[in-house]
Amino acid sequence: MEKKELSVFAAGGTNDAFAQYFVGQSYLNMLSMEQVVIGNVTFEPGCRNNWHIHQAKKGGGQILLVTAGRGYYQEWGKEARELHPGDVVNIPSGVKHWHGAAPNEWFQHLAIEVPGEECKTEWCEPVSDEAYEKLK
Ligand code: MN
């Protein structure tokens, strides 16, 4: 599927560095590598990342600012939350979750890395097709 430019933030190139942790094609454009790290992540329809945890000894976690399209955020053991442009998601460190596009729509969010101590992302299993296909 051809890449789309969905917002005022350029989508960037294919997200090869993290492709092993995604189902489907995503694009990544690092908007800020100083002070606070911010990446623009674009998901083609059906694309989502695996379950993962933003680990930190102190602080950390992630904030998503939805810029375009339609997608989902889900925490382990909870219902998926549908996301639209303008939505903000605060993800505390230590919470297992995934985020990605709706099955038939593109999706884009800015991902802000909340500063903390000993931050690292722990990648887990893919979101099952069975669970994902229940989403609209
Ligand atoms: Mn995340």
Coordinates of C-alpha atoms and ligand atoms in Angstrom, one line a residue:
M1 CA 0.0 0.0 0.0
E2 CA 1.4 3.4 -0.9
K3 CA 2.4 5.7 1.9
K4 CA 0.1 8.5 2.7
E5 CA 0.9 11.9 4.2
L6 CA -1.8 12.3 6.8
S7 CA -1.0 15.4 8.7
V8 CA 1.3 18.5 8.9
F9 CA 4.0 16.1 10.3
A10 CA 5.9 14.2 7.5
A11 CA 5.4 10.5 7.8
G12 CA 9.1 9.7 7.1
G13 CA 10.5 6.4 5.9
T14 CA 9.6 2.8 6.6
N15 CA 10.0 1.9 10.2
D16 CA 12.6 -0.8 9.6
A17 CA 14.2 -0.6 13.0
F18 CA 11.1 -1.7 14.8
A19 CA 9.5 -3.8 12.0
Q20 CA 10.1 -7.0 13.9
Y21 CA 7.7 -5.7 16.6
F22 CA 4.9 -4.7 14.3
V23 CA 2.3 -6.5 12.2
G24 CA 1.9 -4.7 8.9
Q25 CA 3.8 -1.6 7.6
S26 CA 4.5 1.4 9.7
Y27 CA 6.5 4.6 9.0
L28 CA 8.6 6.6 11.5
N29 CA 9.8 10.1 11.5
M30 CA 11.8 11.2 14.5
L31 CA 10.7 14.8 15.1
S32 CA 12.9 15.5 18.1
M33 CA 16.0 13.7 19.4
E34 CA 16.8 16.4 21.9
Q35 CA 15.4 17.3 25.3
V36 CA 12.3 15.1 24.8
V37 CA 12.3 12.4 22.2
I38 CA 9.2 12.6 19.9
G39 CA 8.5 10.3 16.9
N40 CA 5.7 10.5 14.3
V41 CA 4.4 7.0 13.8
T42 CA 2.1 6.2 10.8
F43 CA 0.3 2.9 10.5
E44 CA -1.2 1.5 7.3
P45 CA -4.6 0.0 7.7
G46 CA -4.4 -3.1 9.9
C47 CA -1.0 -2.3 11.2
R48 CA -0.3 -2.4 14.9
N49 CA 2.5 -2.9 17.2
N50 CA 3.0 -6.0 19.5
W51 CA 2.1 -5.9 23.1
H52 CA 4.8 -4.0 24.9
I53 CA 5.8 -2.4 28.2
H54 CA 7.7 0.9 28.6
Q55 CA 9.8 -0.1 31.5
A56 CA 11.5 2.5 33.8
K57 CA 13.0 2.5 37.2
K58 CA 11.5 6.0 37.8
G59 CA 9.2 8.1 35.6
G60 CA 9.2 7.0 31.9
G61 CA 6.2 5.8 30.0
Q62 CA 4.8 7.3 26.8
I63 CA 2.3 9.9 25.6
L64 CA 0.4 9.5 22.3
L65 CA -1.0 12.5 20.5
V66 CA -3.3 11.4 17.7
T67 CA -2.8 13.4 14.6
A68 CA -4.8 11.6 11.9
G69 CA -6.9 8.6 11.0
R70 CA -8.5 6.1 13.3
G71 CA -6.9 3.5 15.5
Y72 CA -6.9 1.8 18.9
Y73 CA -5.0 1.7 22.2
Q74 CA -5.5 -1.2 24.5
E75 CA -4.1 -2.1 27.9
W76 CA -3.8 -5.7 29.0
G77 CA -7.1 -7.0 30.5
K78 CA -9.1 -4.0 29.3
E79 CA -11.3 -3.1 26.4
A80 CA -9.6 -1.4 23.4
R81 CA -10.1 2.4 23.3
E82 CA -10.9 3.8 19.8
L83 CA -8.7 6.8 18.9
H84 CA -9.4 9.8 16.7
P85 CA -7.4 13.0 15.9
G86 CA -6.9 15.2 18.9
D87 CA -7.0 12.3 21.4
V88 CA -4.3 12.0 24.0
V89 CA -3.2 8.8 25.6
N90 CA -1.1 8.8 28.8
I91 CA 0.7 5.4 29.1
P92 CA 2.4 4.9 32.5
S93 CA 5.6 2.9 32.7
G94 CA 5.0 -0.8 33.5
V95 CA 1.7 -1.1 31.7
K96 CA 1.4 -3.8 29.0
H97 CA -0.4 -2.3 25.9
W98 CA -0.5 -2.0 22.2
H99 CA -1.4 0.8 19.7
G100 CA -2.2 0.8 16.0
A101 CA -4.6 1.4 13.1
A102 CA -8.1 0.3 12.7
P103 CA -8.5 -2.6 10.3
N104 CA -9.5 -0.5 7.3
E105 CA -8.1 2.9 8.1
W106 CA -4.7 4.7 8.2
F107 CA -3.6 6.0 11.6
Q108 CA -1.0 8.4 12.9
H109 CA 0.2 9.5 16.3
L110 CA 3.1 11.4 17.8
A111 CA 4.8 9.3 20.4
I112 CA 6.5 11.2 23.2
E113 CA 9.0 9.4 25.3
V114 CA 8.5 10.5 28.9
P115 CA 11.9 11.0 30.5
G116 CA 12.8 8.7 33.3
E117 CA 15.5 6.5 34.8
E118 CA 16.7 3.3 33.1
C119 CA 14.0 3.5 30.4
K120 CA 13.6 0.6 28.0
T121 CA 10.8 -1.0 26.0
E122 CA 10.1 -4.7 26.6
W123 CA 8.5 -6.2 23.5
C124 CA 6.0 -9.1 23.9
E125 CA 3.7 -11.2 21.7
P126 CA 1.7 -9.9 18.7
V127 CA -1.9 -8.9 19.2
S128 CA -3.8 -12.0 18.1
D129 CA -5.7 -11.9 14.9
E130 CA -8.7 -13.2 16.7
A131 CA -8.7 -10.2 19.1
Y132 CA -7.8 -7.7 16.5
E133 CA -10.4 -8.8 14.0
K134 CA -13.1 -8.1 16.6
L135 CA -12.3 -4.4 16.3
K136 CA -14.1 -2.3 13.7
Ligands
MN1 MN 3.7 2.1 23.6

